PDB file of C-alpha atoms in Angstrom:
ATOM      1  CA  UNK J   1     150.199  56.264  98.512  1.00 47.00           C
ATOM      2  CA  UNK J   2     150.507  54.751 102.297  1.00 49.00           C
ATOM      3  CA  UNK J   3     153.727  53.120 103.464  1.00 48.00           C
ATOM      4  CA  UNK J   4     153.334  48.864 103.928  1.00 50.00           C
ATOM      5  CA  UNK J   5     155.073  49.704 107.208  1.00 54.00           C
ATOM      6  CA  UNK J   6     153.194  52.573 108.474  1.00 77.00           C
ATOM      7  CA  UNK J   7     150.168  52.657 110.359  1.00 85.00           C
ATOM      8  CA  UNK J   8     146.671  52.510 108.723  1.00 90.00           C
ATOM      9  CA  UNK J   9     144.459  55.495 108.850  1.00 93.00           C
ATOM     10  CA  UNK J  10     141.224  55.500 110.355  1.00 94.00           C
ATOM     11  CA  UNK J  11     138.723  58.070 110.506  1.00 94.00           C
ATOM     12  CA  UNK J  12     136.292  57.601 113.132  1.00 94.00           C
ATOM     13  CA  UNK J  13     132.943  59.647 112.978  1.00 93.00           C
ATOM     14  CA  UNK J  14     130.402  60.174 115.783  1.00 89.00           C
ATOM     15  CA  UNK J  15     128.400  62.922 116.872  1.00 85.00           C
ATOM     16  CA  UNK J  16     128.792  62.127 120.815  1.00 80.00           C
ATOM     17  CA  UNK J  17     132.351  63.422 121.474  1.00 79.00           C
ATOM     18  CA  UNK J  18     132.769  61.070 124.459  1.00 75.00           C
ATOM     19  CA  UNK J  19     132.729  57.984 122.361  1.00 75.00           C
ATOM     20  CA  UNK J  20     134.761  59.647 119.865  1.00 83.00           C
ATOM     21  CA  UNK J  21     137.233  60.147 122.461  1.00 82.00           C
ATOM     22  CA  UNK J  22     137.300  56.577 123.655  1.00 77.00           C
ATOM     23  CA  UNK J  23     137.610  54.966 120.422  1.00 80.00           C
ATOM     24  CA  UNK J  24     140.384  57.215 119.551  1.00 82.00           C
ATOM     25  CA  UNK J  25     141.954  56.424 122.377  1.00 81.00           C
ATOM     26  CA  UNK J  26     141.515  52.597 122.033  1.00 79.00           C
ATOM     27  CA  UNK J  27     142.896  52.459 118.458  1.00 84.00           C
ATOM     28  CA  UNK J  28     145.502  55.230 118.395  1.00 82.00           C
ATOM     29  CA  UNK J  29     148.285  52.473 119.567  1.00 81.00           C
ATOM     30  CA  UNK J  30     147.839  50.738 116.267  1.00 84.00           C
ATOM     31  CA  UNK J  31     146.376  53.083 114.009  1.00 90.00           C
ATOM     32  CA  UNK J  32     146.753  56.935 112.641  1.00 92.00           C
ATOM     33  CA  UNK J  33     143.412  58.138 114.216  1.00 92.00           C
ATOM     34  CA  UNK J  34     141.270  60.889 112.716  1.00 94.00           C
ATOM     35  CA  UNK J  35     137.797  62.108 114.212  1.00 92.00           C
ATOM     36  CA  UNK J  36     134.882  63.958 113.067  1.00 92.00           C
ATOM     37  CA  UNK J  37     131.615  64.831 115.085  1.00 91.00           C
ATOM     38  CA  UNK J  38     129.514  65.307 111.734  1.00 91.00           C
ATOM     39  CA  UNK J  39     129.493  63.485 108.210  1.00 92.00           C
ATOM     40  CA  UNK J  40     130.348  66.662 106.833  1.00 92.00           C
ATOM     41  CA  UNK J  41     133.215  67.443 108.722  1.00 93.00           C
ATOM     42  CA  UNK J  42     134.205  63.631 107.763  1.00 93.00           C
ATOM     43  CA  UNK J  43     133.694  64.158 104.258  1.00 94.00           C
ATOM     44  CA  UNK J  44     135.777  67.293 104.266  1.00 94.00           C
ATOM     45  CA  UNK J  45     138.630  65.152 105.972  1.00 94.00           C
ATOM     46  CA  UNK J  46     138.250  62.437 103.462  1.00 92.00           C
ATOM     47  CA  UNK J  47     138.877  64.879 100.495  1.00 91.00           C
ATOM     48  CA  UNK J  48     141.778  66.950 102.467  1.00 92.00           C
ATOM     49  CA  UNK J  49     143.504  64.150 104.358  1.00 91.00           C
ATOM     50  CA  UNK J  50     142.815  60.884 102.639  1.00 87.00           C
ATOM     51  CA  UNK J  51     143.161  58.217 101.730  1.00 91.00           C
ATOM     52  CA  UNK J  52     141.909  56.060 104.881  1.00 94.00           C
ATOM     53  CA  UNK J  53     142.179  52.623 105.214  1.00 92.00           C
ATOM     54  CA  UNK J  54     138.808  52.380 107.074  1.00 92.00           C
ATOM     55  CA  UNK J  55     136.080  54.572 108.024  1.00 93.00           C
ATOM     56  CA  UNK J  56     133.928  54.051 111.128  1.00 91.00           C
ATOM     57  CA  UNK J  57     130.619  55.766 111.717  1.00 89.00           C
ATOM     58  CA  UNK J  58     127.585  55.657 114.065  1.00 84.00           C
ATOM     59  CA  UNK J  59     124.215  55.351 112.275  1.00 79.00           C
ATOM     60  CA  UNK J  60     121.969  57.564 114.276  1.00 76.00           C
ATOM     61  CA  UNK J  61     123.496  61.175 113.415  1.00 80.00           C
ATOM     62  CA  UNK J  62     121.545  64.564 112.731  1.00 77.00           C
ATOM     63  CA  UNK J  63     121.695  65.860 109.405  1.00 78.00           C
ATOM     64  CA  UNK J  64     123.157  62.712 107.587  1.00 83.00           C
ATOM     65  CA  UNK J  65     122.666  59.198 109.048  1.00 81.00           C
ATOM     66  CA  UNK J  66     125.294  56.784 108.778  1.00 84.00           C
ATOM     67  CA  UNK J  67     124.115  54.721 105.646  1.00 80.00           C
ATOM     68  CA  UNK J  68     123.852  57.646 103.661  1.00 86.00           C
ATOM     69  CA  UNK J  69     127.176  58.935 104.719  1.00 90.00           C
ATOM     70  CA  UNK J  70     128.951  55.785 103.713  1.00 87.00           C
ATOM     71  CA  UNK J  71     127.111  56.111 100.290  1.00 86.00           C
ATOM     72  CA  UNK J  72     129.195  58.927  99.824  1.00 90.00           C
ATOM     73  CA  UNK J  73     132.263  57.626 101.080  1.00 92.00           C
ATOM     74  CA  UNK J  74     131.647  54.677  98.589  1.00 88.00           C
ATOM     75  CA  UNK J  75     131.719  57.216  95.972  1.00 89.00           C
ATOM     76  CA  UNK J  76     134.679  59.401  97.077  1.00 90.00           C
ATOM     77  CA  UNK J  77     136.826  56.407  98.254  1.00 91.00           C
ATOM     78  CA  UNK J  78     135.391  53.054  96.868  1.00 89.00           C
ATOM     79  CA  UNK J  79     138.551  51.131  98.137  1.00 87.00           C
ATOM     80  CA  UNK J  80     138.348  52.093 101.816  1.00 89.00           C
ATOM     81  CA  UNK J  81     136.801  49.605 104.290  1.00 86.00           C
ATOM     82  CA  UNK J  82     133.847  50.975 105.839  1.00 82.00           C
ATOM     83  CA  UNK J  83     132.259  50.038 109.179  1.00 81.00           C
ATOM     84  CA  UNK J  84     128.849  50.983 110.600  1.00 77.00           C
ATOM     85  CA  UNK J  85     127.856  50.361 114.203  1.00 75.00           C
ATOM     86  CA  UNK J  86     124.498  50.776 115.909  1.00 68.00           C
ATOM     87  CA  UNK J  87     122.588  49.533 119.040  1.00 60.00           C
ATOM     88  CA  UNK J  88     120.830  45.896 118.795  1.00 54.00           C
ATOM     89  CA  UNK J  89     117.088  47.317 118.357  1.00 52.00           C
ATOM     90  CA  UNK J  90     118.161  49.190 115.292  1.00 53.00           C
ATOM     91  CA  UNK J  91     120.080  46.234 113.342  1.00 60.00           C
ATOM     92  CA  UNK J  92     117.339  44.187 112.041  1.00 61.00           C
ATOM     93  CA  UNK J  93     115.654  47.114 110.180  1.00 58.00           C
ATOM     94  CA  UNK J  94     118.745  48.370 108.554  1.00 60.00           C
ATOM     95  CA  UNK J  95     120.319  45.268 107.488  1.00 69.00           C
ATOM     96  CA  UNK J  96     118.900  45.278 103.770  1.00 71.00           C
ATOM     97  CA  UNK J  97     119.555  49.004 103.278  1.00 68.00           C
ATOM     98  CA  UNK J  98     122.910  48.795 104.983  1.00 67.00           C
ATOM     99  CA  UNK J  99     124.347  46.179 102.889  1.00 74.00           C
ATOM    100  CA  UNK J 100     122.905  46.296  99.364  1.00 73.00           C
ATOM    101  CA  UNK J 101     124.467  49.556  98.657  1.00 69.00           C
ATOM    102  CA  UNK J 102     127.758  48.450  99.981  1.00 70.00           C
ATOM    103  CA  UNK J 103     128.168  44.705  98.520  1.00 79.00           C
ATOM    104  CA  UNK J 104     129.887  44.349  95.440  1.00 80.00           C
ATOM    105  CA  UNK J 105     131.543  41.417  93.858  1.00 83.00           C
ATOM    106  CA  UNK J 106     133.986  39.613  96.438  1.00 84.00           C
ATOM    107  CA  UNK J 107     132.832  41.437  99.355  1.00 87.00           C
ATOM    108  CA  UNK J 108     133.186  39.446 102.625  1.00 90.00           C
ATOM    109  CA  UNK J 109     130.515  40.496 105.467  1.00 90.00           C
ATOM    110  CA  UNK J 110     131.435  39.804 108.730  1.00 91.00           C
ATOM    111  CA  UNK J 111     128.665  39.658 111.458  1.00 90.00           C
ATOM    112  CA  UNK J 112     129.270  39.750 114.968  1.00 88.00           C
ATOM    113  CA  UNK J 113     126.060  39.000 116.558  1.00 88.00           C
ATOM    114  CA  UNK J 114     124.867  36.633 119.372  1.00 90.00           C
ATOM    115  CA  UNK J 115     122.684  33.804 118.804  1.00 94.00           C
ATOM    116  CA  UNK J 116     121.763  31.125 116.350  1.00 96.00           C
ATOM    117  CA  UNK J 117     120.192  30.777 112.708  1.00 95.00           C
ATOM    118  CA  UNK J 118     120.980  34.589 111.836  1.00 91.00           C
ATOM    119  CA  UNK J 119     123.153  34.003 108.581  1.00 93.00           C
ATOM    120  CA  UNK J 120     120.370  32.747 106.370  1.00 93.00           C
ATOM    121  CA  UNK J 121     118.550  36.152 106.264  1.00 88.00           C
ATOM    122  CA  UNK J 122     121.891  38.013 105.524  1.00 89.00           C
ATOM    123  CA  UNK J 123     122.820  35.313 103.117  1.00 91.00           C
ATOM    124  CA  UNK J 124     119.917  35.946 100.942  1.00 88.00           C
ATOM    125  CA  UNK J 125     120.698  39.971 100.818  1.00 87.00           C
ATOM    126  CA  UNK J 126     124.513  39.585  99.857  1.00 88.00           C
ATOM    127  CA  UNK J 127     123.819  36.620  97.381  1.00 87.00           C
ATOM    128  CA  UNK J 128     127.119  34.770  96.645  1.00 88.00           C
ATOM    129  CA  UNK J 129     129.413  36.976  98.751  1.00 90.00           C
ATOM    130  CA  UNK J 130     131.075  35.506 101.868  1.00 93.00           C
ATOM    131  CA  UNK J 131     129.505  35.627 105.005  1.00 95.00           C
ATOM    132  CA  UNK J 132     131.549  35.301 108.050  1.00 96.00           C
ATOM    133  CA  UNK J 133     129.792  34.742 111.426  1.00 95.00           C
ATOM    134  CA  UNK J 134     131.556  35.887 114.726  1.00 92.00           C
ATOM    135  CA  UNK J 135     130.892  35.293 118.147  1.00 91.00           C
ATOM    136  CA  UNK J 136     132.495  37.528 121.011  1.00 85.00           C
ATOM    137  CA  UNK J 137     133.443  36.255 124.080  1.00 76.00           C
ATOM    138  CA  UNK J 138     134.011  39.139 126.537  1.00 66.00           C
ATOM    139  CA  UNK J 139     133.110  39.565 130.112  1.00 57.00           C
ATOM    140  CA  UNK J 140     132.365  43.521 130.147  1.00 56.00           C
ATOM    141  CA  UNK J 141     129.567  46.366 131.210  1.00 55.00           C
ATOM    142  CA  UNK J 142     128.891  49.581 129.979  1.00 58.00           C
ATOM    143  CA  UNK J 143     129.012  51.651 133.417  1.00 53.00           C
ATOM    144  CA  UNK J 144     128.511  55.005 131.868  1.00 56.00           C
ATOM    145  CA  UNK J 145     128.669  57.075 128.761  1.00 51.00           C
ATOM    146  CA  UNK J 146     131.918  56.374 127.389  1.00 51.00           C
ATOM    147  CA  UNK J 147     132.729  54.205 130.007  1.00 54.00           C
ATOM    148  CA  UNK J 148     133.486  50.134 129.690  1.00 56.00           C
ATOM    149  CA  UNK J 149     134.454  47.990 132.611  1.00 56.00           C
ATOM    150  CA  UNK J 150     136.185  45.046 131.510  1.00 56.00           C
ATOM    151  CA  UNK J 151     135.620  42.246 134.480  1.00 54.00           C
ATOM    152  CA  UNK J 152     137.192  39.057 133.410  1.00 56.00           C
ATOM    153  CA  UNK J 153     138.725  37.063 130.654  1.00 58.00           C
ATOM    154  CA  UNK J 154     139.846  40.096 128.179  1.00 55.00           C
ATOM    155  CA  UNK J 155     138.184  39.604 125.234  1.00 67.00           C
ATOM    156  CA  UNK J 156     138.254  36.782 122.141  1.00 81.00           C
ATOM    157  CA  UNK J 157     136.431  36.634 118.945  1.00 89.00           C
ATOM    158  CA  UNK J 158     135.713  33.558 117.431  1.00 93.00           C
ATOM    159  CA  UNK J 159     134.418  33.272 113.273  1.00 95.00           C
ATOM    160  CA  UNK J 160     133.399  30.852 110.804  1.00 97.00           C
ATOM    161  CA  UNK J 161     132.017  31.196 107.568  1.00 97.00           C
ATOM    162  CA  UNK J 162     128.423  30.453 106.779  1.00 97.00           C
ATOM    163  CA  UNK J 163     127.721  27.877 103.872  1.00 96.00           C
ATOM    164  CA  UNK J 164     124.009  27.225 102.801  1.00 93.00           C
ATOM    165  CA  UNK J 165     122.222  24.631 104.888  1.00 93.00           C
ATOM    166  CA  UNK J 166     124.739  25.358 107.918  1.00 94.00           C
ATOM    167  CA  UNK J 167     127.322  22.781 106.250  1.00 96.00           C
ATOM    168  CA  UNK J 168     130.866  23.142 107.828  1.00 96.00           C
ATOM    169  CA  UNK J 169     133.079  25.574 105.890  1.00 96.00           C
ATOM    170  CA  UNK J 170     136.265  24.401 107.492  1.00 96.00           C
ATOM    171  CA  UNK J 171     139.077  27.250 107.439  1.00 97.00           C
ATOM    172  CA  UNK J 172     138.591  29.463 104.668  1.00 96.00           C
ATOM    173  CA  UNK J 173     141.002  32.345 103.005  1.00 96.00           C
ATOM    174  CA  UNK J 174     138.299  35.085 103.783  1.00 95.00           C
ATOM    175  CA  UNK J 175     138.764  33.945 107.444  1.00 96.00           C
ATOM    176  CA  UNK J 176     142.483  33.952 107.533  1.00 96.00           C
ATOM    177  CA  UNK J 177     142.228  37.597 106.013  1.00 93.00           C
ATOM    178  CA  UNK J 178     139.889  38.687 108.725  1.00 92.00           C
ATOM    179  CA  UNK J 179     141.893  37.150 111.436  1.00 93.00           C
ATOM    180  CA  UNK J 180     144.898  38.972 110.267  1.00 91.00           C
ATOM    181  CA  UNK J 181     143.188  42.202 110.714  1.00 86.00           C
ATOM    182  CA  UNK J 182     142.127  41.538 114.258  1.00 86.00           C
ATOM    183  CA  UNK J 183     145.379  40.222 115.014  1.00 87.00           C
ATOM    184  CA  UNK J 184     147.217  43.628 113.829  1.00 83.00           C
ATOM    185  CA  UNK J 185     145.043  44.988 116.660  1.00 79.00           C
ATOM    186  CA  UNK J 186     146.128  42.705 119.047  1.00 81.00           C
ATOM    187  CA  UNK J 187     142.678  41.169 119.297  1.00 82.00           C
ATOM    188  CA  UNK J 188     142.446  37.186 119.886  1.00 86.00           C
ATOM    189  CA  UNK J 189     140.727  35.667 117.388  1.00 91.00           C
ATOM    190  CA  UNK J 190     139.842  32.067 117.075  1.00 93.00           C
ATOM    191  CA  UNK J 191     139.043  30.262 113.663  1.00 97.00           C
ATOM    192  CA  UNK J 192     136.060  27.920 113.731  1.00 96.00           C
ATOM    193  CA  UNK J 193     135.640  25.292 111.139  1.00 97.00           C
ATOM    194  CA  UNK J 194     132.064  24.776 111.869  1.00 98.00           C
ATOM    195  CA  UNK J 195     130.058  28.103 112.439  1.00 98.00           C
ATOM    196  CA  UNK J 196     126.872  26.134 113.622  1.00 98.00           C
ATOM    197  CA  UNK J 197     128.648  24.084 116.463  1.00 98.00           C
ATOM    198  CA  UNK J 198     130.343  27.462 117.441  1.00 97.00           C
ATOM    199  CA  UNK J 199     126.895  28.929 117.795  1.00 98.00           C
ATOM    200  CA  UNK J 200     125.279  25.996 119.774  1.00 98.00           C
ATOM    201  CA  UNK J 201     128.391  25.961 122.090  1.00 97.00           C
ATOM    202  CA  UNK J 202     128.004  29.719 122.694  1.00 96.00           C
ATOM    203  CA  UNK J 203     124.207  29.075 123.661  1.00 98.00           C
ATOM    204  CA  UNK J 204     125.388  26.779 126.353  1.00 98.00           C
ATOM    205  CA  UNK J 205     126.302  29.884 128.179  1.00 96.00           C
ATOM    206  CA  UNK J 206     124.006  32.531 126.710  1.00 96.00           C
ATOM    207  CA  UNK J 207     120.694  30.534 127.283  1.00 98.00           C
ATOM    208  CA  UNK J 208     120.746  29.764 131.033  1.00 98.00           C
ATOM    209  CA  UNK J 209     122.606  32.714 132.139  1.00 97.00           C
ATOM    210  CA  UNK J 210     121.324  35.523 130.138  1.00 97.00           C
ATOM    211  CA  UNK J 211     117.949  34.147 130.680  1.00 98.00           C
ATOM    212  CA  UNK J 212     118.059  33.163 134.217  1.00 98.00           C
ATOM    213  CA  UNK J 213     119.586  36.588 135.119  1.00 98.00           C
ATOM    214  CA  UNK J 214     116.456  38.471 134.204  1.00 98.00           C
ATOM    215  CA  UNK J 215     114.270  35.777 135.400  1.00 98.00           C
ATOM    216  CA  UNK J 216     115.559  35.568 138.529  1.00 98.00           C
ATOM    217  CA  UNK J 217     116.844  38.902 139.117  1.00 98.00           C
ATOM    218  CA  UNK J 218     120.378  37.664 139.578  1.00 97.00           C
ATOM    219  CA  UNK J 219     124.226  37.968 138.887  1.00 96.00           C
ATOM    220  CA  UNK J 220     126.023  34.909 137.630  1.00 95.00           C
ATOM    221  CA  UNK J 221     127.676  34.647 141.055  1.00 96.00           C
ATOM    222  CA  UNK J 222     124.465  34.526 142.685  1.00 98.00           C
ATOM    223  CA  UNK J 223     123.051  31.814 140.005  1.00 98.00           C
ATOM    224  CA  UNK J 224     125.841  29.641 140.767  1.00 97.00           C
ATOM    225  CA  UNK J 225     126.141  29.836 144.680  1.00 97.00           C
ATOM    226  CA  UNK J 226     122.596  28.376 144.995  1.00 98.00           C
ATOM    227  CA  UNK J 227     122.034  24.814 144.537  1.00 98.00           C
ATOM    228  CA  UNK J 228     118.678  25.021 143.137  1.00 98.00           C
ATOM    229  CA  UNK J 229     119.509  27.703 140.345  1.00 98.00           C
ATOM    230  CA  UNK J 230     122.709  26.088 139.559  1.00 98.00           C
ATOM    231  CA  UNK J 231     120.542  22.714 138.707  1.00 98.00           C
ATOM    232  CA  UNK J 232     118.879  24.925 136.503  1.00 98.00           C
ATOM    233  CA  UNK J 233     121.610  26.086 134.915  1.00 98.00           C
ATOM    234  CA  UNK J 234     122.964  22.585 134.141  1.00 98.00           C
ATOM    235  CA  UNK J 235     119.784  21.224 133.011  1.00 98.00           C
ATOM    236  CA  UNK J 236     119.361  24.352 130.648  1.00 99.00           C
ATOM    237  CA  UNK J 237     122.697  23.504 129.423  1.00 99.00           C
ATOM    238  CA  UNK J 238     121.935  19.944 128.487  1.00 98.00           C
ATOM    239  CA  UNK J 239     118.906  21.042 126.612  1.00 99.00           C
ATOM    240  CA  UNK J 240     120.930  23.278 124.409  1.00 99.00           C
ATOM    241  CA  UNK J 241     123.251  20.298 123.741  1.00 99.00           C
ATOM    242  CA  UNK J 242     120.256  18.374 122.728  1.00 98.00           C
ATOM    243  CA  UNK J 243     119.407  21.043 120.502  1.00 98.00           C
ATOM    244  CA  UNK J 244     122.923  20.842 118.853  1.00 98.00           C
ATOM    245  CA  UNK J 245     122.893  17.059 118.421  1.00 98.00           C
ATOM    246  CA  UNK J 246     119.124  17.644 116.910  1.00 98.00           C
ATOM    247  CA  UNK J 247     121.104  19.387 114.378  1.00 98.00           C
ATOM    248  CA  UNK J 248     123.991  16.856 113.831  1.00 98.00           C
ATOM    249  CA  UNK J 249     126.393  18.611 116.184  1.00 98.00           C
ATOM    250  CA  UNK J 250     127.836  17.091 119.469  1.00 98.00           C
ATOM    251  CA  UNK J 251     128.726  19.029 122.784  1.00 98.00           C
ATOM    252  CA  UNK J 252     129.832  16.811 125.538  1.00 97.00           C
ATOM    253  CA  UNK J 253     129.652  16.702 129.047  1.00 96.00           C
ATOM    254  CA  UNK J 254     133.308  18.044 129.452  1.00 97.00           C
ATOM    255  CA  UNK J 255     132.232  21.225 127.616  1.00 97.00           C
ATOM    256  CA  UNK J 256     129.424  21.912 129.951  1.00 98.00           C
ATOM    257  CA  UNK J 257     131.426  21.010 132.920  1.00 97.00           C
ATOM    258  CA  UNK J 258     134.191  23.718 131.740  1.00 95.00           C
ATOM    259  CA  UNK J 259     131.513  26.303 131.191  1.00 95.00           C
ATOM    260  CA  UNK J 260     130.300  25.675 134.918  1.00 97.00           C
ATOM    261  CA  UNK J 261     133.818  25.811 136.113  1.00 95.00           C
ATOM    262  CA  UNK J 262     134.634  28.715 134.177  1.00 92.00           C
ATOM    263  CA  UNK J 263     131.445  30.827 135.576  1.00 93.00           C
ATOM    264  CA  UNK J 264     132.101  29.813 138.836  1.00 93.00           C
ATOM    265  CA  UNK J 265     135.768  31.306 138.703  1.00 89.00           C
ATOM    266  CA  UNK J 266     134.448  34.349 137.039  1.00 87.00           C
ATOM    267  CA  UNK J 267     133.647  37.744 138.751  1.00 86.00           C
ATOM    268  CA  UNK J 268     130.180  38.798 139.882  1.00 87.00           C
ATOM    269  CA  UNK J 269     128.909  39.857 136.425  1.00 85.00           C
ATOM    270  CA  UNK J 270     125.470  41.166 135.112  1.00 90.00           C
ATOM    271  CA  UNK J 271     124.489  39.596 131.921  1.00 92.00           C
ATOM    272  CA  UNK J 272     124.091  41.832 128.747  1.00 89.00           C
ATOM    273  CA  UNK J 273     120.476  40.543 128.847  1.00 94.00           C
ATOM    274  CA  UNK J 274     120.051  41.742 132.218  1.00 95.00           C
ATOM    275  CA  UNK J 275     121.356  44.980 131.651  1.00 89.00           C
ATOM    276  CA  UNK J 276     119.366  45.631 128.518  1.00 89.00           C
ATOM    277  CA  UNK J 277     116.191  44.474 130.585  1.00 94.00           C
ATOM    278  CA  UNK J 278     117.188  47.137 133.231  1.00 93.00           C
ATOM    279  CA  UNK J 279     117.635  49.748 130.720  1.00 87.00           C
ATOM    280  CA  UNK J 280     114.391  48.840 129.401  1.00 89.00           C
ATOM    281  CA  UNK J 281     115.967  47.931 125.880  1.00 86.00           C
ATOM    282  CA  UNK J 282     114.307  45.369 123.746  1.00 88.00           C
ATOM    283  CA  UNK J 283     116.089  41.757 124.430  1.00 93.00           C
ATOM    284  CA  UNK J 284     117.673  39.480 121.936  1.00 92.00           C
ATOM    285  CA  UNK J 285     115.316  36.629 122.932  1.00 96.00           C
ATOM    286  CA  UNK J 286     114.502  35.396 119.585  1.00 95.00           C
ATOM    287  CA  UNK J 287     118.022  35.300 118.165  1.00 94.00           C
ATOM    288  CA  UNK J 288     119.117  33.475 121.293  1.00 96.00           C
ATOM    289  CA  UNK J 289     116.394  31.184 122.511  1.00 98.00           C
ATOM    290  CA  UNK J 290     113.669  31.470 119.998  1.00 97.00           C
ATOM    291  CA  UNK J 291     116.029  30.457 116.729  1.00 97.00           C
ATOM    292  CA  UNK J 292     117.184  27.474 118.800  1.00 98.00           C
ATOM    293  CA  UNK J 293     114.153  26.360 119.949  1.00 98.00           C
ATOM    294  CA  UNK J 294     112.858  26.376 116.333  1.00 98.00           C
ATOM    295  CA  UNK J 295     115.595  24.620 114.542  1.00 98.00           C
ATOM    296  CA  UNK J 296     115.359  21.615 117.241  1.00 98.00           C
ATOM    297  CA  UNK J 297     111.467  21.644 116.632  1.00 98.00           C
ATOM    298  CA  UNK J 298     112.076  21.512 112.921  1.00 97.00           C
ATOM    299  CA  UNK J 299     114.281  18.313 113.576  1.00 98.00           C
ATOM    300  CA  UNK J 300     111.359  16.833 115.861  1.00 98.00           C
ATOM    301  CA  UNK J 301     113.051  17.591 119.450  1.00 98.00           C
ATOM    302  CA  UNK J 302     111.401  19.454 122.307  1.00 98.00           C
ATOM    303  CA  UNK J 303     113.211  21.564 124.680  1.00 98.00           C
ATOM    304  CA  UNK J 304     110.697  22.088 127.249  1.00 98.00           C
ATOM    305  CA  UNK J 305     112.957  23.924 129.957  1.00 98.00           C
ATOM    306  CA  UNK J 306     114.060  26.590 127.227  1.00 99.00           C
ATOM    307  CA  UNK J 307     110.528  26.735 125.941  1.00 98.00           C
ATOM    308  CA  UNK J 308     109.586  27.672 129.192  1.00 98.00           C
ATOM    309  CA  UNK J 309     112.246  30.102 129.731  1.00 99.00           C
ATOM    310  CA  UNK J 310     111.410  31.593 126.371  1.00 98.00           C
ATOM    311  CA  UNK J 311     107.806  32.240 127.287  1.00 98.00           C
ATOM    312  CA  UNK J 312     108.801  34.226 130.706  1.00 98.00           C
ATOM    313  CA  UNK J 313     111.153  36.236 129.048  1.00 98.00           C
ATOM    314  CA  UNK J 314     108.545  37.003 126.199  1.00 97.00           C
ATOM    315  CA  UNK J 315     106.115  38.401 128.777  1.00 97.00           C
ATOM    316  CA  UNK J 316     108.775  40.325 131.176  1.00 97.00           C
ATOM    317  CA  UNK J 317     110.028  41.961 127.977  1.00 96.00           C
ATOM    318  CA  UNK J 318     106.745  42.902 126.769  1.00 95.00           C
ATOM    319  CA  UNK J 319     105.708  44.112 130.197  1.00 95.00           C
ATOM    320  CA  UNK J 320     108.986  45.873 130.904  1.00 93.00           C
ATOM    321  CA  UNK J 321     108.614  47.984 127.487  1.00 86.00           C
ATOM    322  CA  UNK J 322     105.415  49.235 128.510  1.00 88.00           C
ATOM    323  CA  UNK J 323     106.854  51.228 131.667  1.00 77.00           C
ATOM    324  CA  UNK J 324     109.083  53.834 131.130  1.00 75.00           C
ATOM    325  CA  UNK J 325     112.202  54.597 133.024  1.00 71.00           C
ATOM    326  CA  UNK J 326     112.031  56.823 135.984  1.00 71.00           C
ATOM    327  CA  UNK J 327     112.602  60.300 134.797  1.00 64.00           C
ATOM    328  CA  UNK J 328     112.337  59.745 131.221  1.00 57.00           C
TER     329      UNK J 328
END
């Protein structure tokens, strides 16, 4: 039995020793961390050195993938919390297979993902269990194997609970419990009474800067320093606000001006979509732009500038996937 005041034990599983070292270093201040470079090694540790409060694993590993590994963890240690991480292109394909074996009565699912209207599909998979949507506000770039450069603003996570038809959920007990877990790890967290509004507000930044950074091949500071591109940013922001309004959510001028001001003060930054494009990874076009367009269209509202940006990105992404990286 673990003493209530002792550090929780976490088992980290990844066949990449660099990532394993990075995760261990990050977490060891607040957790007792054990590492394993294979599911087989991890299962042995689970039997010999458990119980663990949390098991964190990669999806793609040789011999036994993360999903099959977590199924075995569930049998050996049903009360242990389980976290699986993977790249964005793999996420949609594994959602049903990932969630169904892990979801029991009163399970709470936390979805940390960019975009909007992504909860309904997950909600169908998990049924009546609680679904919490989360938005990560972080200004960082991966600069090498196991190396993350945090450029500005630290890291804040905003969470809100999903209710059918995107009804505001208020602040729920499940949200408070998740917030407590993050706060114990010294990660700032904000609770949102209205998840849909929070997602539209995130799009005020994500749609113009992610989209234009790819189309214009530019950093955020370059976009903001030019009168014409800054004009495009503001017009796109107002279209996002119009999309939010079509869903009964209000984003006012003060919020838009705050986003412009913070971006002007931000250190030069390549957006996540631009980095994905440069690395020839699939872009999050549908989650960020496509879903926003479709929600507005269903309400009878046209967003012409976002639609144009969406079509440009679809073409660029398609062409980008056809040409391999040099040396690959």
